[in-house]
Amino acid sequence: MQALLFCPYVDESAVLTVILQQAGFTVRSIRNLEQAIAQWPEQPSELILIVLPLKNQATGQQISMLRGQTLSSIITITEIIPEETHIEWLEAGADLIISRPYSNRTLLAEIKALMRRTAGMPFFSLPTLTQSNLVLDPSLRTVQVSNRDPIHLTQLEFRLLYTLMTHVGQIIPTTNIVEHVWGFSGEGNQELVRGLIKRLRLKIEPDQKNPIYILTEPGIGYYFNRFTEGN
């Protein structure tokens, strides 16, 4: 397993690296969080540990951007923060917020417990789906389009495509997609869904400007199109 560590403090970064290694992770330290977010599809990790000072106003936005890219666990370490900020970060997508001072032993135990709880969707127990010339294989997390080479999907891409393919022809509202894919309810985030739809279309659609598999119902949501090749 790999962990992504963002910590601007050298001494604390060294301590956190050891803790993550004790939890079973290979640690990749970064200095530019925005760049890591942009490169996430090419360099994913199972865990993200972010250490930021209280005055960093962009923290909630950065957490939201990361959550839009991945289902991986997100932990933040900070000074004691107001309840409103704590709630904001959790709603943005953080799984665990640690306040200083913290115990190294307790942090290690909390990381291990979090990883047990967020082991991920049991893809191996889901059936293979075949719809409209697409074959979705949950065990490998791949999709095959018209007998071409299988294409690997991220967890989010898989959840989205699986949700759409199990409701062929049914319009799924954006808020429902957020709940199915990201696992939380509420008004949802249209930008998260729109970005994920775009990435998935890049992988499966012959022409992204004229999609044939994933179609948009303006103002409502998306649906998987039922058709046969040649129609």
mmCIF file with all atom_site columns, C-alpha atoms in Angstrom:
data_model
loop_
_atom_site.group_PDB
_atom_site.id
_atom_site.type_symbol
_atom_site.label_atom_id
_atom_site.label_alt_id
_atom_site.label_comp_id
_atom_site.label_asym_id
_atom_site.label_entity_id
_atom_site.label_seq_id
_atom_site.pdbx_PDB_ins_code
_atom_site.Cartn_x
_atom_site.Cartn_y
_atom_site.Cartn_z
_atom_site.occupancy
_atom_site.B_iso_or_equiv
_atom_site.pdbx_formal_charge
_atom_site.auth_seq_id
_atom_site.auth_comp_id
_atom_site.auth_asym_id
_atom_site.auth_atom_id
_atom_site.pdbx_PDB_model_num
ATOM 1   C CA . MET A 1 1   ? 0.000   0.000   0.000   1.00 0.00 ? 1   MET A CA 1
ATOM 2   C CA . GLN A 1 2   ? 1.120   3.544   -0.692  1.00 0.00 ? 2   GLN A CA 1
ATOM 3   C CA . ALA A 1 3   ? 0.517   6.669   1.355   1.00 0.00 ? 3   ALA A CA 1
ATOM 4   C CA . LEU A 1 4   ? 0.792   10.237  0.131   1.00 0.00 ? 4   LEU A CA 1
ATOM 5   C CA . LEU A 1 5   ? 2.199   12.607  2.772   1.00 0.00 ? 5   LEU A CA 1
ATOM 6   C CA . PHE A 1 6   ? 2.013   16.384  2.601   1.00 0.00 ? 6   PHE A CA 1
ATOM 7   C CA . CYS A 1 7   ? 3.755   18.018  5.563   1.00 0.00 ? 7   CYS A CA 1
ATOM 8   C CA . PRO A 1 8   ? 5.617   21.347  5.424   1.00 0.00 ? 8   PRO A CA 1
ATOM 9   C CA . TYR A 1 9   ? 7.463   20.647  8.683   1.00 0.00 ? 9   TYR A CA 1
ATOM 10  C CA . VAL A 1 10  ? 10.649  18.581  8.282   1.00 0.00 ? 10  VAL A CA 1
ATOM 11  C CA . ASP A 1 11  ? 10.772  17.070  11.773  1.00 0.00 ? 11  ASP A CA 1
ATOM 12  C CA . GLU A 1 12  ? 7.084   16.171  11.868  1.00 0.00 ? 12  GLU A CA 1
ATOM 13  C CA . SER A 1 13  ? 7.287   14.765  8.339   1.00 0.00 ? 13  SER A CA 1
ATOM 14  C CA . ALA A 1 14  ? 10.047  12.385  9.441   1.00 0.00 ? 14  ALA A CA 1
ATOM 15  C CA . VAL A 1 15  ? 7.976   11.173  12.405  1.00 0.00 ? 15  VAL A CA 1
ATOM 16  C CA . LEU A 1 16  ? 4.841   10.716  10.301  1.00 0.00 ? 16  LEU A CA 1
ATOM 17  C CA . THR A 1 17  ? 6.805   8.799   7.672   1.00 0.00 ? 17  THR A CA 1
ATOM 18  C CA . VAL A 1 18  ? 7.885   6.283   10.322  1.00 0.00 ? 18  VAL A CA 1
ATOM 19  C CA . ILE A 1 19  ? 4.315   5.967   11.637  1.00 0.00 ? 19  ILE A CA 1
ATOM 20  C CA . LEU A 1 20  ? 2.960   5.324   8.138   1.00 0.00 ? 20  LEU A CA 1
ATOM 21  C CA . GLN A 1 21  ? 5.670   2.756   7.483   1.00 0.00 ? 21  GLN A CA 1
ATOM 22  C CA . GLN A 1 22  ? 4.756   0.996   10.731  1.00 0.00 ? 22  GLN A CA 1
ATOM 23  C CA . ALA A 1 23  ? 1.174   0.881   9.440   1.00 0.00 ? 23  ALA A CA 1
ATOM 24  C CA . GLY A 1 24  ? 2.402   -0.969  6.349   1.00 0.00 ? 24  GLY A CA 1
ATOM 25  C CA . PHE A 1 25  ? 2.658   1.868   3.839   1.00 0.00 ? 25  PHE A CA 1
ATOM 26  C CA . THR A 1 26  ? 5.261   2.891   1.340   1.00 0.00 ? 26  THR A CA 1
ATOM 27  C CA . VAL A 1 27  ? 5.419   6.654   1.795   1.00 0.00 ? 27  VAL A CA 1
ATOM 28  C CA . ARG A 1 28  ? 5.628   9.258   -0.959  1.00 0.00 ? 28  ARG A CA 1
ATOM 29  C CA . SER A 1 29  ? 6.238   12.759  0.388   1.00 0.00 ? 29  SER A CA 1
ATOM 30  C CA . ILE A 1 30  ? 5.136   15.744  -1.674  1.00 0.00 ? 30  ILE A CA 1
ATOM 31  C CA . ARG A 1 31  ? 5.718   19.499  -1.437  1.00 0.00 ? 31  ARG A CA 1
ATOM 32  C CA . ASN A 1 32  ? 3.007   20.671  -3.813  1.00 0.00 ? 32  ASN A CA 1
ATOM 33  C CA . LEU A 1 33  ? -0.484  19.492  -2.909  1.00 0.00 ? 33  LEU A CA 1
ATOM 34  C CA . GLU A 1 34  ? -2.144  21.068  -5.947  1.00 0.00 ? 34  GLU A CA 1
ATOM 35  C CA . GLN A 1 35  ? 0.244   19.255  -8.282  1.00 0.00 ? 35  GLN A CA 1
ATOM 36  C CA . ALA A 1 36  ? -0.452  15.963  -6.507  1.00 0.00 ? 36  ALA A CA 1
ATOM 37  C CA . ILE A 1 37  ? -4.192  16.513  -7.003  1.00 0.00 ? 37  ILE A CA 1
ATOM 38  C CA . ALA A 1 38  ? -3.670  17.154  -10.720 1.00 0.00 ? 38  ALA A CA 1
ATOM 39  C CA . GLN A 1 39  ? -1.481  14.052  -11.107 1.00 0.00 ? 39  GLN A CA 1
ATOM 40  C CA . TRP A 1 40  ? -3.672  11.794  -8.969  1.00 0.00 ? 40  TRP A CA 1
ATOM 41  C CA . PRO A 1 41  ? -5.016  9.541   -11.786 1.00 0.00 ? 41  PRO A CA 1
ATOM 42  C CA . GLU A 1 42  ? -1.424  8.643   -12.748 1.00 0.00 ? 42  GLU A CA 1
ATOM 43  C CA . GLN A 1 43  ? -0.060  8.435   -9.176  1.00 0.00 ? 43  GLN A CA 1
ATOM 44  C CA . PRO A 1 44  ? -2.814  7.234   -6.813  1.00 0.00 ? 44  PRO A CA 1
ATOM 45  C CA . SER A 1 45  ? -2.389  6.147   -3.188  1.00 0.00 ? 45  SER A CA 1
ATOM 46  C CA . GLU A 1 46  ? -4.502  4.240   -0.675  1.00 0.00 ? 46  GLU A CA 1
ATOM 47  C CA . LEU A 1 47  ? -4.074  6.901   2.021   1.00 0.00 ? 47  LEU A CA 1
ATOM 48  C CA . ILE A 1 48  ? -3.548  10.667  1.995   1.00 0.00 ? 48  ILE A CA 1
ATOM 49  C CA . LEU A 1 49  ? -2.159  12.406  5.087   1.00 0.00 ? 49  LEU A CA 1
ATOM 50  C CA . ILE A 1 50  ? -2.280  16.208  5.007   1.00 0.00 ? 50  ILE A CA 1
ATOM 51  C CA . VAL A 1 51  ? -0.620  18.420  7.620   1.00 0.00 ? 51  VAL A CA 1
ATOM 52  C CA . LEU A 1 52  ? -1.655  22.065  7.319   1.00 0.00 ? 52  LEU A CA 1
ATOM 53  C CA . PRO A 1 53  ? -1.724  25.066  9.660   1.00 0.00 ? 53  PRO A CA 1
ATOM 54  C CA . LEU A 1 54  ? -5.026  26.468  10.851  1.00 0.00 ? 54  LEU A CA 1
ATOM 55  C CA . LYS A 1 55  ? -4.660  29.659  8.814   1.00 0.00 ? 55  LYS A CA 1
ATOM 56  C CA . ASN A 1 56  ? -4.674  27.779  5.507   1.00 0.00 ? 56  ASN A CA 1
ATOM 57  C CA . GLN A 1 57  ? -8.070  28.819  4.172   1.00 0.00 ? 57  GLN A CA 1
ATOM 58  C CA . ALA A 1 58  ? -7.871  26.509  1.154   1.00 0.00 ? 58  ALA A CA 1
ATOM 59  C CA . THR A 1 59  ? -7.868  23.293  3.183   1.00 0.00 ? 59  THR A CA 1
ATOM 60  C CA . GLY A 1 60  ? -11.555 22.511  2.728   1.00 0.00 ? 60  GLY A CA 1
ATOM 61  C CA . GLN A 1 61  ? -11.336 23.165  -0.993  1.00 0.00 ? 61  GLN A CA 1
ATOM 62  C CA . GLN A 1 62  ? -8.222  20.998  -1.320  1.00 0.00 ? 62  GLN A CA 1
ATOM 63  C CA . ILE A 1 63  ? -9.899  18.143  0.536   1.00 0.00 ? 63  ILE A CA 1
ATOM 64  C CA . SER A 1 64  ? -12.925 18.458  -1.739  1.00 0.00 ? 64  SER A CA 1
ATOM 65  C CA . MET A 1 65  ? -10.712 18.377  -4.833  1.00 0.00 ? 65  MET A CA 1
ATOM 66  C CA . LEU A 1 66  ? -8.971  15.231  -3.589  1.00 0.00 ? 66  LEU A CA 1
ATOM 67  C CA . ARG A 1 67  ? -12.285 13.576  -2.750  1.00 0.00 ? 67  ARG A CA 1
ATOM 68  C CA . GLY A 1 68  ? -13.431 14.329  -6.271  1.00 0.00 ? 68  GLY A CA 1
ATOM 69  C CA . GLN A 1 69  ? -10.533 12.250  -7.568  1.00 0.00 ? 69  GLN A CA 1
ATOM 70  C CA . THR A 1 70  ? -10.536 9.287   -5.209  1.00 0.00 ? 70  THR A CA 1
ATOM 71  C CA . LEU A 1 71  ? -12.207 7.170   -2.537  1.00 0.00 ? 71  LEU A CA 1
ATOM 72  C CA . SER A 1 72  ? -8.875  6.766   -0.713  1.00 0.00 ? 72  SER A CA 1
ATOM 73  C CA . SER A 1 73  ? -8.788  7.628   2.987   1.00 0.00 ? 73  SER A CA 1
ATOM 74  C CA . ILE A 1 74  ? -7.955  11.256  3.782   1.00 0.00 ? 74  ILE A CA 1
ATOM 75  C CA . ILE A 1 75  ? -6.488  12.234  7.164   1.00 0.00 ? 75  ILE A CA 1
ATOM 76  C CA . THR A 1 76  ? -5.734  15.793  8.214   1.00 0.00 ? 76  THR A CA 1
ATOM 77  C CA . ILE A 1 77  ? -3.545  16.947  11.107  1.00 0.00 ? 77  ILE A CA 1
ATOM 78  C CA . THR A 1 78  ? -3.920  20.496  12.390  1.00 0.00 ? 78  THR A CA 1
ATOM 79  C CA . GLU A 1 79  ? -4.040  22.675  15.460  1.00 0.00 ? 79  GLU A CA 1
ATOM 80  C CA . ILE A 1 80  ? -7.294  22.678  17.400  1.00 0.00 ? 80  ILE A CA 1
ATOM 81  C CA . ILE A 1 81  ? -9.915  24.051  15.028  1.00 0.00 ? 81  ILE A CA 1
ATOM 82  C CA . PRO A 1 82  ? -13.415 25.489  15.522  1.00 0.00 ? 82  PRO A CA 1
ATOM 83  C CA . GLU A 1 83  ? -16.338 23.082  15.298  1.00 0.00 ? 83  GLU A CA 1
ATOM 84  C CA . GLU A 1 84  ? -17.529 24.771  12.088  1.00 0.00 ? 84  GLU A CA 1
ATOM 85  C CA . THR A 1 85  ? -14.174 24.135  10.408  1.00 0.00 ? 85  THR A CA 1
ATOM 86  C CA . HIS A 1 86  ? -14.145 20.538  11.643  1.00 0.00 ? 86  HIS A CA 1
ATOM 87  C CA . ILE A 1 87  ? -17.574 19.947  10.118  1.00 0.00 ? 87  ILE A CA 1
ATOM 88  C CA . GLU A 1 88  ? -16.568 21.712  6.898   1.00 0.00 ? 88  GLU A CA 1
ATOM 89  C CA . TRP A 1 89  ? -13.544 19.445  6.428   1.00 0.00 ? 89  TRP A CA 1
ATOM 90  C CA . LEU A 1 90  ? -15.568 16.301  7.141   1.00 0.00 ? 90  LEU A CA 1
ATOM 91  C CA . GLU A 1 91  ? -18.250 17.374  4.680   1.00 0.00 ? 91  GLU A CA 1
ATOM 92  C CA . ALA A 1 92  ? -15.533 18.144  2.120   1.00 0.00 ? 92  ALA A CA 1
ATOM 93  C CA . GLY A 1 93  ? -14.399 14.525  2.324   1.00 0.00 ? 93  GLY A CA 1
ATOM 94  C CA . ALA A 1 94  ? -11.933 14.079  5.191   1.00 0.00 ? 94  ALA A CA 1
ATOM 95  C CA . ASP A 1 95  ? -12.231 10.718  6.962   1.00 0.00 ? 95  ASP A CA 1
ATOM 96  C CA . LEU A 1 96  ? -10.272 11.605  10.090  1.00 0.00 ? 96  LEU A CA 1
ATOM 97  C CA . ILE A 1 97  ? -9.163  14.928  11.603  1.00 0.00 ? 97  ILE A CA 1
ATOM 98  C CA . ILE A 1 98  ? -6.369  14.812  14.191  1.00 0.00 ? 98  ILE A CA 1
ATOM 99  C CA . SER A 1 99  ? -5.690  17.778  16.478  1.00 0.00 ? 99  SER A CA 1
ATOM 100 C CA . ARG A 1 100 ? -2.306  18.575  17.989  1.00 0.00 ? 100 ARG A CA 1
ATOM 101 C CA . PRO A 1 101 ? -0.904  17.492  20.329  1.00 0.00 ? 101 PRO A CA 1
ATOM 102 C CA . TYR A 1 102 ? -1.374  13.866  19.310  1.00 0.00 ? 102 TYR A CA 1
ATOM 103 C CA . SER A 1 103 ? 0.051   10.566  20.475  1.00 0.00 ? 103 SER A CA 1
ATOM 104 C CA . ASN A 1 104 ? 2.140   8.703   17.899  1.00 0.00 ? 104 ASN A CA 1
ATOM 105 C CA . ARG A 1 105 ? 0.836   5.360   19.177  1.00 0.00 ? 105 ARG A CA 1
ATOM 106 C CA . THR A 1 106 ? -2.766  6.521   19.032  1.00 0.00 ? 106 THR A CA 1
ATOM 107 C CA . LEU A 1 107 ? -2.294  7.952   15.532  1.00 0.00 ? 107 LEU A CA 1
ATOM 108 C CA . LEU A 1 108 ? -0.853  4.628   14.350  1.00 0.00 ? 108 LEU A CA 1
ATOM 109 C CA . ALA A 1 109 ? -3.817  2.740   15.835  1.00 0.00 ? 109 ALA A CA 1
ATOM 110 C CA . GLU A 1 110 ? -6.302  5.169   14.255  1.00 0.00 ? 110 GLU A CA 1
ATOM 111 C CA . ILE A 1 111 ? -4.679  4.802   10.825  1.00 0.00 ? 111 ILE A CA 1
ATOM 112 C CA . LYS A 1 112 ? -4.878  1.004   11.058  1.00 0.00 ? 112 LYS A CA 1
ATOM 113 C CA . ALA A 1 113 ? -8.510  1.153   12.204  1.00 0.00 ? 113 ALA A CA 1
ATOM 114 C CA . LEU A 1 114 ? -9.429  3.549   9.394   1.00 0.00 ? 114 LEU A CA 1
ATOM 115 C CA . MET A 1 115 ? -7.886  1.299   6.766   1.00 0.00 ? 115 MET A CA 1
ATOM 116 C CA . ARG A 1 116 ? -9.828  -1.686  8.124   1.00 0.00 ? 116 ARG A CA 1
ATOM 117 C CA . ARG A 1 117 ? -13.084 0.248   7.833   1.00 0.00 ? 117 ARG A CA 1
ATOM 118 C CA . THR A 1 118 ? -12.370 1.583   4.355   1.00 0.00 ? 118 THR A CA 1
ATOM 119 C CA . ALA A 1 119 ? -11.063 -1.548  2.709   1.00 0.00 ? 119 ALA A CA 1
ATOM 120 C CA . GLY A 1 120 ? -13.209 -0.681  -0.318  1.00 0.00 ? 120 GLY A CA 1
ATOM 121 C CA . MET A 1 121 ? -15.998 -2.240  -2.321  1.00 0.00 ? 121 MET A CA 1
ATOM 122 C CA . PRO A 1 122 ? -15.714 -6.055  -2.630  1.00 0.00 ? 122 PRO A CA 1
ATOM 123 C CA . PHE A 1 123 ? -15.407 -5.976  -6.413  1.00 0.00 ? 123 PHE A CA 1
ATOM 124 C CA . PHE A 1 124 ? -14.717 -9.715  -6.586  1.00 0.00 ? 124 PHE A CA 1
ATOM 125 C CA . SER A 1 125 ? -18.256 -10.508 -5.349  1.00 0.00 ? 125 SER A CA 1
ATOM 126 C CA . LEU A 1 126 ? -20.004 -8.502  -8.074  1.00 0.00 ? 126 LEU A CA 1
ATOM 127 C CA . PRO A 1 127 ? -21.118 -10.115 -11.343 1.00 0.00 ? 127 PRO A CA 1
ATOM 128 C CA . THR A 1 128 ? -19.645 -9.233  -14.733 1.00 0.00 ? 128 THR A CA 1
ATOM 129 C CA . LEU A 1 129 ? -21.966 -6.906  -16.660 1.00 0.00 ? 129 LEU A CA 1
ATOM 130 C CA . THR A 1 130 ? -22.495 -6.873  -20.428 1.00 0.00 ? 130 THR A CA 1
ATOM 131 C CA . GLN A 1 131 ? -24.478 -4.034  -21.986 1.00 0.00 ? 131 GLN A CA 1
ATOM 132 C CA . SER A 1 132 ? -24.364 -2.286  -25.371 1.00 0.00 ? 132 SER A CA 1
ATOM 133 C CA . ASN A 1 133 ? -21.009 -3.785  -26.471 1.00 0.00 ? 133 ASN A CA 1
ATOM 134 C CA . LEU A 1 134 ? -19.393 -3.033  -23.099 1.00 0.00 ? 134 LEU A CA 1
ATOM 135 C CA . VAL A 1 135 ? -18.163 -5.734  -20.731 1.00 0.00 ? 135 VAL A CA 1
ATOM 136 C CA . LEU A 1 136 ? -17.492 -4.556  -17.171 1.00 0.00 ? 136 LEU A CA 1
ATOM 137 C CA . ASP A 1 137 ? -15.373 -6.954  -15.091 1.00 0.00 ? 137 ASP A CA 1
ATOM 138 C CA . PRO A 1 138 ? -15.527 -6.104  -11.354 1.00 0.00 ? 138 PRO A CA 1
ATOM 139 C CA . SER A 1 139 ? -12.860 -8.662  -10.387 1.00 0.00 ? 139 SER A CA 1
ATOM 140 C CA . LEU A 1 140 ? -10.261 -6.878  -12.536 1.00 0.00 ? 140 LEU A CA 1
ATOM 141 C CA . ARG A 1 141 ? -11.952 -3.472  -12.449 1.00 0.00 ? 141 ARG A CA 1
ATOM 142 C CA . THR A 1 142 ? -11.741 -3.226  -16.239 1.00 0.00 ? 142 THR A CA 1
ATOM 143 C CA . VAL A 1 143 ? -14.110 -2.408  -19.075 1.00 0.00 ? 143 VAL A CA 1
ATOM 144 C CA . GLN A 1 144 ? -13.864 -3.856  -22.575 1.00 0.00 ? 144 GLN A CA 1
ATOM 145 C CA . VAL A 1 145 ? -15.366 -1.878  -25.447 1.00 0.00 ? 145 VAL A CA 1
ATOM 146 C CA . SER A 1 146 ? -16.360 -3.768  -28.633 1.00 0.00 ? 146 SER A CA 1
ATOM 147 C CA . ASN A 1 147 ? -13.773 -6.563  -28.177 1.00 0.00 ? 147 ASN A CA 1
ATOM 148 C CA . ARG A 1 148 ? -10.888 -4.112  -27.818 1.00 0.00 ? 148 ARG A CA 1
ATOM 149 C CA . ASP A 1 149 ? -8.237  -4.431  -25.116 1.00 0.00 ? 149 ASP A CA 1
ATOM 150 C CA . PRO A 1 150 ? -9.630  -4.080  -21.569 1.00 0.00 ? 150 PRO A CA 1
ATOM 151 C CA . ILE A 1 151 ? -9.281  -0.633  -20.006 1.00 0.00 ? 151 ILE A CA 1
ATOM 152 C CA . HIS A 1 152 ? -8.476  -0.239  -16.317 1.00 0.00 ? 152 HIS A CA 1
ATOM 153 C CA . LEU A 1 153 ? -10.835 1.920   -14.257 1.00 0.00 ? 153 LEU A CA 1
ATOM 154 C CA . THR A 1 154 ? -10.282 3.830   -11.044 1.00 0.00 ? 154 THR A CA 1
ATOM 155 C CA . GLN A 1 155 ? -12.551 3.027   -8.080  1.00 0.00 ? 155 GLN A CA 1
ATOM 156 C CA . LEU A 1 156 ? -14.703 6.063   -8.774  1.00 0.00 ? 156 LEU A CA 1
ATOM 157 C CA . GLU A 1 157 ? -14.937 5.338   -12.503 1.00 0.00 ? 157 GLU A CA 1
ATOM 158 C CA . PHE A 1 158 ? -15.895 1.748   -11.751 1.00 0.00 ? 158 PHE A CA 1
ATOM 159 C CA . ARG A 1 159 ? -18.597 2.707   -9.264  1.00 0.00 ? 159 ARG A CA 1
ATOM 160 C CA . LEU A 1 160 ? -20.074 5.220   -11.681 1.00 0.00 ? 160 LEU A CA 1
ATOM 161 C CA . LEU A 1 161 ? -20.128 2.837   -14.647 1.00 0.00 ? 161 LEU A CA 1
ATOM 162 C CA . TYR A 1 162 ? -21.447 -0.038  -12.523 1.00 0.00 ? 162 TYR A CA 1
ATOM 163 C CA . THR A 1 163 ? -24.256 2.176   -11.226 1.00 0.00 ? 163 THR A CA 1
ATOM 164 C CA . LEU A 1 164 ? -25.230 3.283   -14.732 1.00 0.00 ? 164 LEU A CA 1
ATOM 165 C CA . MET A 1 165 ? -24.974 -0.199  -16.279 1.00 0.00 ? 165 MET A CA 1
ATOM 166 C CA . THR A 1 166 ? -27.187 -1.739  -13.596 1.00 0.00 ? 166 THR A CA 1
ATOM 167 C CA . HIS A 1 167 ? -29.880 0.852   -14.390 1.00 0.00 ? 167 HIS A CA 1
ATOM 168 C CA . VAL A 1 168 ? -29.811 0.786   -18.200 1.00 0.00 ? 168 VAL A CA 1
ATOM 169 C CA . GLY A 1 169 ? -32.074 3.400   -19.744 1.00 0.00 ? 169 GLY A CA 1
ATOM 170 C CA . GLN A 1 170 ? -32.973 4.893   -16.359 1.00 0.00 ? 170 GLN A CA 1
ATOM 171 C CA . ILE A 1 171 ? -32.080 8.524   -15.706 1.00 0.00 ? 171 ILE A CA 1
ATOM 172 C CA . ILE A 1 172 ? -30.140 8.732   -12.443 1.00 0.00 ? 172 ILE A CA 1
ATOM 173 C CA . PRO A 1 173 ? -30.229 12.177  -10.796 1.00 0.00 ? 173 PRO A CA 1
ATOM 174 C CA . THR A 1 174 ? -26.889 13.769  -9.996  1.00 0.00 ? 174 THR A CA 1
ATOM 175 C CA . THR A 1 175 ? -27.609 13.665  -6.255  1.00 0.00 ? 175 THR A CA 1
ATOM 176 C CA . ASN A 1 176 ? -28.199 9.906   -6.443  1.00 0.00 ? 176 ASN A CA 1
ATOM 177 C CA . ILE A 1 177 ? -24.956 9.420   -8.360  1.00 0.00 ? 177 ILE A CA 1
ATOM 178 C CA . VAL A 1 178 ? -23.064 11.216  -5.588  1.00 0.00 ? 178 VAL A CA 1
ATOM 179 C CA . GLU A 1 179 ? -24.606 8.867   -3.027  1.00 0.00 ? 179 GLU A CA 1
ATOM 180 C CA . HIS A 1 180 ? -23.884 5.713   -5.061  1.00 0.00 ? 180 HIS A CA 1
ATOM 181 C CA . VAL A 1 181 ? -20.340 6.653   -6.081  1.00 0.00 ? 181 VAL A CA 1
ATOM 182 C CA . TRP A 1 182 ? -18.947 8.694   -3.194  1.00 0.00 ? 182 TRP A CA 1
ATOM 183 C CA . GLY A 1 183 ? -21.077 7.166   -0.476  1.00 0.00 ? 183 GLY A CA 1
ATOM 184 C CA . PHE A 1 184 ? -22.648 10.252  1.073   1.00 0.00 ? 184 PHE A CA 1
ATOM 185 C CA . SER A 1 185 ? -26.035 11.880  0.643   1.00 0.00 ? 185 SER A CA 1
ATOM 186 C CA . GLY A 1 186 ? -27.145 15.464  0.334   1.00 0.00 ? 186 GLY A CA 1
ATOM 187 C CA . GLU A 1 187 ? -27.452 17.910  -2.495  1.00 0.00 ? 187 GLU A CA 1
ATOM 188 C CA . GLY A 1 188 ? -24.345 16.493  -4.093  1.00 0.00 ? 188 GLY A CA 1
ATOM 189 C CA . ASN A 1 189 ? -21.699 18.223  -6.122  1.00 0.00 ? 189 ASN A CA 1
ATOM 190 C CA . GLN A 1 190 ? -22.411 18.625  -9.814  1.00 0.00 ? 190 GLN A CA 1
ATOM 191 C CA . GLU A 1 191 ? -18.793 19.475  -10.573 1.00 0.00 ? 191 GLU A CA 1
ATOM 192 C CA . LEU A 1 192 ? -17.587 16.209  -9.014  1.00 0.00 ? 192 LEU A CA 1
ATOM 193 C CA . VAL A 1 193 ? -20.013 14.200  -11.131 1.00 0.00 ? 193 VAL A CA 1
ATOM 194 C CA . ARG A 1 194 ? -19.347 16.209  -14.285 1.00 0.00 ? 194 ARG A CA 1
ATOM 195 C CA . GLY A 1 195 ? -15.592 15.712  -13.945 1.00 0.00 ? 195 GLY A CA 1
ATOM 196 C CA . LEU A 1 196 ? -15.959 11.975  -13.360 1.00 0.00 ? 196 LEU A CA 1
ATOM 197 C CA . ILE A 1 197 ? -18.325 11.594  -16.317 1.00 0.00 ? 197 ILE A CA 1
ATOM 198 C CA . LYS A 1 198 ? -15.786 13.388  -18.511 1.00 0.00 ? 198 LYS A CA 1
ATOM 199 C CA . ARG A 1 199 ? -12.931 11.089  -17.425 1.00 0.00 ? 199 ARG A CA 1
ATOM 200 C CA . LEU A 1 200 ? -15.041 7.976   -17.981 1.00 0.00 ? 200 LEU A CA 1
ATOM 201 C CA . ARG A 1 201 ? -16.153 9.130   -21.422 1.00 0.00 ? 201 ARG A CA 1
ATOM 202 C CA . LEU A 1 202 ? -12.496 9.648   -22.337 1.00 0.00 ? 202 LEU A CA 1
ATOM 203 C CA . LYS A 1 203 ? -11.976 5.930   -21.753 1.00 0.00 ? 203 LYS A CA 1
ATOM 204 C CA . ILE A 1 204 ? -15.049 4.390   -23.362 1.00 0.00 ? 204 ILE A CA 1
ATOM 205 C CA . GLU A 1 205 ? -16.655 6.756   -25.863 1.00 0.00 ? 205 GLU A CA 1
ATOM 206 C CA . PRO A 1 206 ? -15.550 6.637   -29.545 1.00 0.00 ? 206 PRO A CA 1
ATOM 207 C CA . ASP A 1 207 ? -16.417 10.345  -29.821 1.00 0.00 ? 207 ASP A CA 1
ATOM 208 C CA . GLN A 1 208 ? -16.595 12.302  -26.567 1.00 0.00 ? 208 GLN A CA 1
ATOM 209 C CA . LYS A 1 209 ? -18.516 15.148  -28.185 1.00 0.00 ? 209 LYS A CA 1
ATOM 210 C CA . ASN A 1 210 ? -21.183 12.719  -29.360 1.00 0.00 ? 210 ASN A CA 1
ATOM 211 C CA . PRO A 1 211 ? -21.390 10.033  -26.651 1.00 0.00 ? 211 PRO A CA 1
ATOM 212 C CA . ILE A 1 212 ? -23.305 6.834   -27.307 1.00 0.00 ? 212 ILE A CA 1
ATOM 213 C CA . TYR A 1 213 ? -22.932 5.025   -23.972 1.00 0.00 ? 213 TYR A CA 1
ATOM 214 C CA . ILE A 1 214 ? -23.290 7.622   -21.207 1.00 0.00 ? 214 ILE A CA 1
ATOM 215 C CA . LEU A 1 215 ? -25.904 10.217  -22.058 1.00 0.00 ? 215 LEU A CA 1
ATOM 216 C CA . THR A 1 216 ? -26.886 13.427  -20.282 1.00 0.00 ? 216 THR A CA 1
ATOM 217 C CA . GLU A 1 217 ? -30.409 14.422  -19.326 1.00 0.00 ? 217 GLU A CA 1
ATOM 218 C CA . PRO A 1 218 ? -29.986 18.201  -18.918 1.00 0.00 ? 218 PRO A CA 1
ATOM 219 C CA . GLY A 1 219 ? -30.875 19.511  -15.493 1.00 0.00 ? 219 GLY A CA 1
ATOM 220 C CA . ILE A 1 220 ? -31.491 16.030  -14.082 1.00 0.00 ? 220 ILE A CA 1
ATOM 221 C CA . GLY A 1 221 ? -28.653 13.540  -14.412 1.00 0.00 ? 221 GLY A CA 1
ATOM 222 C CA . TYR A 1 222 ? -27.216 10.790  -16.603 1.00 0.00 ? 222 TYR A CA 1
ATOM 223 C CA . TYR A 1 223 ? -28.165 7.391   -17.985 1.00 0.00 ? 223 TYR A CA 1
ATOM 224 C CA . PHE A 1 224 ? -26.605 4.424   -19.768 1.00 0.00 ? 224 PHE A CA 1
ATOM 225 C CA . ASN A 1 225 ? -27.911 4.057   -23.309 1.00 0.00 ? 225 ASN A CA 1
ATOM 226 C CA . ARG A 1 226 ? -29.277 0.711   -24.465 1.00 0.00 ? 226 ARG A CA 1
ATOM 227 C CA . PHE A 1 227 ? -28.337 -0.007  -28.074 1.00 0.00 ? 227 PHE A CA 1
ATOM 228 C CA . THR A 1 228 ? -26.717 -2.639  -30.294 1.00 0.00 ? 228 THR A CA 1
ATOM 229 C CA . GLU A 1 229 ? -23.765 -2.085  -32.593 1.00 0.00 ? 229 GLU A CA 1
ATOM 230 C CA . GLY A 1 230 ? -24.896 -0.893  -36.009 1.00 0.00 ? 230 GLY A CA 1
ATOM 231 C CA . ASN A 1 231 ? -27.977 0.923   -34.681 1.00 0.00 ? 231 ASN A CA 1
#
